[in-house]
Each structure stands twice: as C-alpha cells, then as structure tokens.
Amino acid sequence: MQGKYMAYIAGGQDPYKGKIFRIAHLGYMGGFDIITALSALEMTLMDLGYKFEAGAGITAAQAVLKENWQ
C-alpha cells in the first residue's frame, strides 16, 4: 500500500497487536485524509484479490463524516 498508493498502515499496539491495523500518520489527520487512506486500502484489497463492493467503505465513511462534520 505504501509503495503503490503512498498510504501508510501500522499494526496494533499492546493488547491489539496482531488483531488490528491503524492508518499511520504523523501529526494531524482530517476527515478527507481518512477518505484518501480508505480509498488506498480498498484498492490494495482489490489488488490482493478480495471481492467486495468497491467504494462501499468510502461511502460509509463519507456518511459518518457528513453526519458529524463540525
């Protein structure tokens, strides 16, 4: 994901190690940064052969952002 789409993920820490991944960042990350990272994640999963409705995660994230935008 990092090399192809310039988006970074990191593993979980402490009790979450090996159970989750995190969108990695240094400093501030806004709503649109999350949309970009989710888009890269979806494209990576497609590259790996996972079958799912492309754009579903992004659509869901946009709905949450829209509902909670301040």
mmCIF file with all atom_site columns, C-alpha atoms in Angstrom:
data_model
loop_
_atom_site.group_PDB
_atom_site.id
_atom_site.type_symbol
_atom_site.label_atom_id
_atom_site.label_alt_id
_atom_site.label_comp_id
_atom_site.label_asym_id
_atom_site.label_entity_id
_atom_site.label_seq_id
_atom_site.pdbx_PDB_ins_code
_atom_site.Cartn_x
_atom_site.Cartn_y
_atom_site.Cartn_z
_atom_site.occupancy
_atom_site.B_iso_or_equiv
_atom_site.pdbx_formal_charge
_atom_site.auth_seq_id
_atom_site.auth_comp_id
_atom_site.auth_asym_id
_atom_site.auth_atom_id
_atom_site.pdbx_PDB_model_num
ATOM 1  C CA . MET A 1 1  ? 0.000   0.000   0.000  1.00 0.00 ? 1  MET A CA 1
ATOM 2  C CA . GLN A 1 2  ? 2.806   2.369   0.875  1.00 0.00 ? 2  GLN A CA 1
ATOM 3  C CA . GLY A 1 3  ? 4.808   1.830   -2.292 1.00 0.00 ? 3  GLY A CA 1
ATOM 4  C CA . LYS A 1 4  ? 1.941   1.848   -4.769 1.00 0.00 ? 4  LYS A CA 1
ATOM 5  C CA . TYR A 1 5  ? -0.617  4.212   -3.230 1.00 0.00 ? 5  TYR A CA 1
ATOM 6  C CA . MET A 1 6  ? 1.514   6.293   -0.820 1.00 0.00 ? 6  MET A CA 1
ATOM 7  C CA . ALA A 1 7  ? -0.741  5.458   2.124  1.00 0.00 ? 7  ALA A CA 1
ATOM 8  C CA . TYR A 1 8  ? 0.635   4.025   5.323  1.00 0.00 ? 8  TYR A CA 1
ATOM 9  C CA . ILE A 1 9  ? -0.745  1.498   7.773  1.00 0.00 ? 9  ILE A CA 1
ATOM 10 C CA . ALA A 1 10 ? 0.693   0.220   11.028 1.00 0.00 ? 10 ALA A CA 1
ATOM 11 C CA . GLY A 1 11 ? -0.110  -2.721  13.250 1.00 0.00 ? 11 GLY A CA 1
ATOM 12 C CA . GLY A 1 12 ? -1.978  -2.597  16.510 1.00 0.00 ? 12 GLY A CA 1
ATOM 13 C CA . GLN A 1 13 ? -0.172  -1.842  19.741 1.00 0.00 ? 13 GLN A CA 1
ATOM 14 C CA . ASP A 1 14 ? -0.140  -3.624  23.077 1.00 0.00 ? 14 ASP A CA 1
ATOM 15 C CA . PRO A 1 15 ? -3.304  -5.771  23.507 1.00 0.00 ? 15 PRO A CA 1
ATOM 16 C CA . TYR A 1 16 ? -4.301  -5.071  19.889 1.00 0.00 ? 16 TYR A CA 1
ATOM 17 C CA . LYS A 1 17 ? -1.034  -6.299  18.362 1.00 0.00 ? 17 LYS A CA 1
ATOM 18 C CA . GLY A 1 18 ? -1.828  -8.786  15.600 1.00 0.00 ? 18 GLY A CA 1
ATOM 19 C CA . LYS A 1 19 ? -5.561  -8.032  15.799 1.00 0.00 ? 19 LYS A CA 1
ATOM 20 C CA . ILE A 1 20 ? -5.993  -4.665  14.078 1.00 0.00 ? 20 ILE A CA 1
ATOM 21 C CA . PHE A 1 21 ? -4.219  -2.223  11.817 1.00 0.00 ? 21 PHE A CA 1
ATOM 22 C CA . ARG A 1 22 ? -4.141  1.541   12.052 1.00 0.00 ? 22 ARG A CA 1
ATOM 23 C CA . ILE A 1 23 ? -3.975  4.278   9.456  1.00 0.00 ? 23 ILE A CA 1
ATOM 24 C CA . ALA A 1 24 ? -0.496  5.612   10.155 1.00 0.00 ? 24 ALA A CA 1
ATOM 25 C CA . HIS A 1 25 ? 0.197   9.325   10.242 1.00 0.00 ? 25 HIS A CA 1
ATOM 26 C CA . LEU A 1 26 ? 2.483   11.873  11.785 1.00 0.00 ? 26 LEU A CA 1
ATOM 27 C CA . GLY A 1 27 ? 0.504   14.702  13.268 1.00 0.00 ? 27 GLY A CA 1
ATOM 28 C CA . TYR A 1 28 ? -2.927  15.974  12.294 1.00 0.00 ? 28 TYR A CA 1
ATOM 29 C CA . MET A 1 29 ? -5.233  13.848  10.157 1.00 0.00 ? 29 MET A CA 1
ATOM 30 C CA . GLY A 1 30 ? -8.543  15.246  8.949  1.00 0.00 ? 30 GLY A CA 1
ATOM 31 C CA . GLY A 1 31 ? -11.661 13.679  7.523  1.00 0.00 ? 31 GLY A CA 1
ATOM 32 C CA . PHE A 1 32 ? -10.532 13.888  3.927  1.00 0.00 ? 32 PHE A CA 1
ATOM 33 C CA . ASP A 1 33 ? -7.217  12.240  4.823  1.00 0.00 ? 33 ASP A CA 1
ATOM 34 C CA . ILE A 1 34 ? -9.229  9.303   6.147  1.00 0.00 ? 34 ILE A CA 1
ATOM 35 C CA . ILE A 1 35 ? -11.212 9.085   2.889  1.00 0.00 ? 35 ILE A CA 1
ATOM 36 C CA . THR A 1 36 ? -7.943  9.017   0.934  1.00 0.00 ? 36 THR A CA 1
ATOM 37 C CA . ALA A 1 37 ? -6.481  6.292   3.162  1.00 0.00 ? 37 ALA A CA 1
ATOM 38 C CA . LEU A 1 38 ? -9.653  4.182   2.908  1.00 0.00 ? 38 LEU A CA 1
ATOM 39 C CA . SER A 1 39 ? -9.564  4.537   -0.861 1.00 0.00 ? 39 SER A CA 1
ATOM 40 C CA . ALA A 1 40 ? -5.976  3.268   -0.925 1.00 0.00 ? 40 ALA A CA 1
ATOM 41 C CA . LEU A 1 41 ? -6.965  0.397   1.378  1.00 0.00 ? 41 LEU A CA 1
ATOM 42 C CA . GLU A 1 42 ? -9.838  -0.611  -0.905 1.00 0.00 ? 42 GLU A CA 1
ATOM 43 C CA . MET A 1 43 ? -7.587  -0.520  -3.978 1.00 0.00 ? 43 MET A CA 1
ATOM 44 C CA . THR A 1 44 ? -4.964  -2.605  -2.169 1.00 0.00 ? 44 THR A CA 1
ATOM 45 C CA . LEU A 1 45 ? -7.566  -5.200  -1.168 1.00 0.00 ? 45 LEU A CA 1
ATOM 46 C CA . MET A 1 46 ? -8.736  -5.349  -4.809 1.00 0.00 ? 46 MET A CA 1
ATOM 47 C CA . ASP A 1 47 ? -5.116  -5.825  -5.918 1.00 0.00 ? 47 ASP A CA 1
ATOM 48 C CA . LEU A 1 48 ? -4.874  -8.748  -3.493 1.00 0.00 ? 48 LEU A CA 1
ATOM 49 C CA . GLY A 1 49 ? -7.964  -10.373 -4.991 1.00 0.00 ? 49 GLY A CA 1
ATOM 50 C CA . TYR A 1 50 ? -10.515 -9.672  -2.284 1.00 0.00 ? 50 TYR A CA 1
ATOM 51 C CA . LYS A 1 51 ? -14.083 -9.475  -3.564 1.00 0.00 ? 51 LYS A CA 1
ATOM 52 C CA . PHE A 1 52 ? -16.291 -6.704  -2.235 1.00 0.00 ? 52 PHE A CA 1
ATOM 53 C CA . GLU A 1 53 ? -18.323 -3.763  -3.444 1.00 0.00 ? 53 GLU A CA 1
ATOM 54 C CA . ALA A 1 54 ? -15.735 -1.175  -4.441 1.00 0.00 ? 54 ALA A CA 1
ATOM 55 C CA . GLY A 1 55 ? -16.425 2.188   -2.849 1.00 0.00 ? 55 GLY A CA 1
ATOM 56 C CA . ALA A 1 56 ? -18.610 0.812   -0.046 1.00 0.00 ? 56 ALA A CA 1
ATOM 57 C CA . GLY A 1 57 ? -16.126 1.715   2.686  1.00 0.00 ? 57 GLY A CA 1
ATOM 58 C CA . ILE A 1 58 ? -15.606 5.184   1.287  1.00 0.00 ? 58 ILE A CA 1
ATOM 59 C CA . THR A 1 59 ? -19.350 5.753   1.001  1.00 0.00 ? 59 THR A CA 1
ATOM 60 C CA . ALA A 1 60 ? -19.862 4.665   4.620  1.00 0.00 ? 60 ALA A CA 1
ATOM 61 C CA . ALA A 1 61 ? -17.035 6.896   5.834  1.00 0.00 ? 61 ALA A CA 1
ATOM 62 C CA . GLN A 1 62 ? -18.428 9.871   3.915  1.00 0.00 ? 62 GLN A CA 1
ATOM 63 C CA . ALA A 1 63 ? -21.824 9.365   5.553  1.00 0.00 ? 63 ALA A CA 1
ATOM 64 C CA . VAL A 1 64 ? -20.242 9.352   9.020  1.00 0.00 ? 64 VAL A CA 1
ATOM 65 C CA . LEU A 1 65 ? -18.171 12.441  8.234  1.00 0.00 ? 65 LEU A CA 1
ATOM 66 C CA . LYS A 1 66 ? -21.175 14.284  6.807  1.00 0.00 ? 66 LYS A CA 1
ATOM 67 C CA . GLU A 1 67 ? -23.269 13.454  9.873  1.00 0.00 ? 67 GLU A CA 1
ATOM 68 C CA . ASN A 1 68 ? -20.551 14.555  12.290 1.00 0.00 ? 68 ASN A CA 1
ATOM 69 C CA . TRP A 1 69 ? -18.930 17.438  10.399 1.00 0.00 ? 69 TRP A CA 1
ATOM 70 C CA . GLN A 1 70 ? -18.378 20.481  12.586 1.00 0.00 ? 70 GLN A CA 1
#
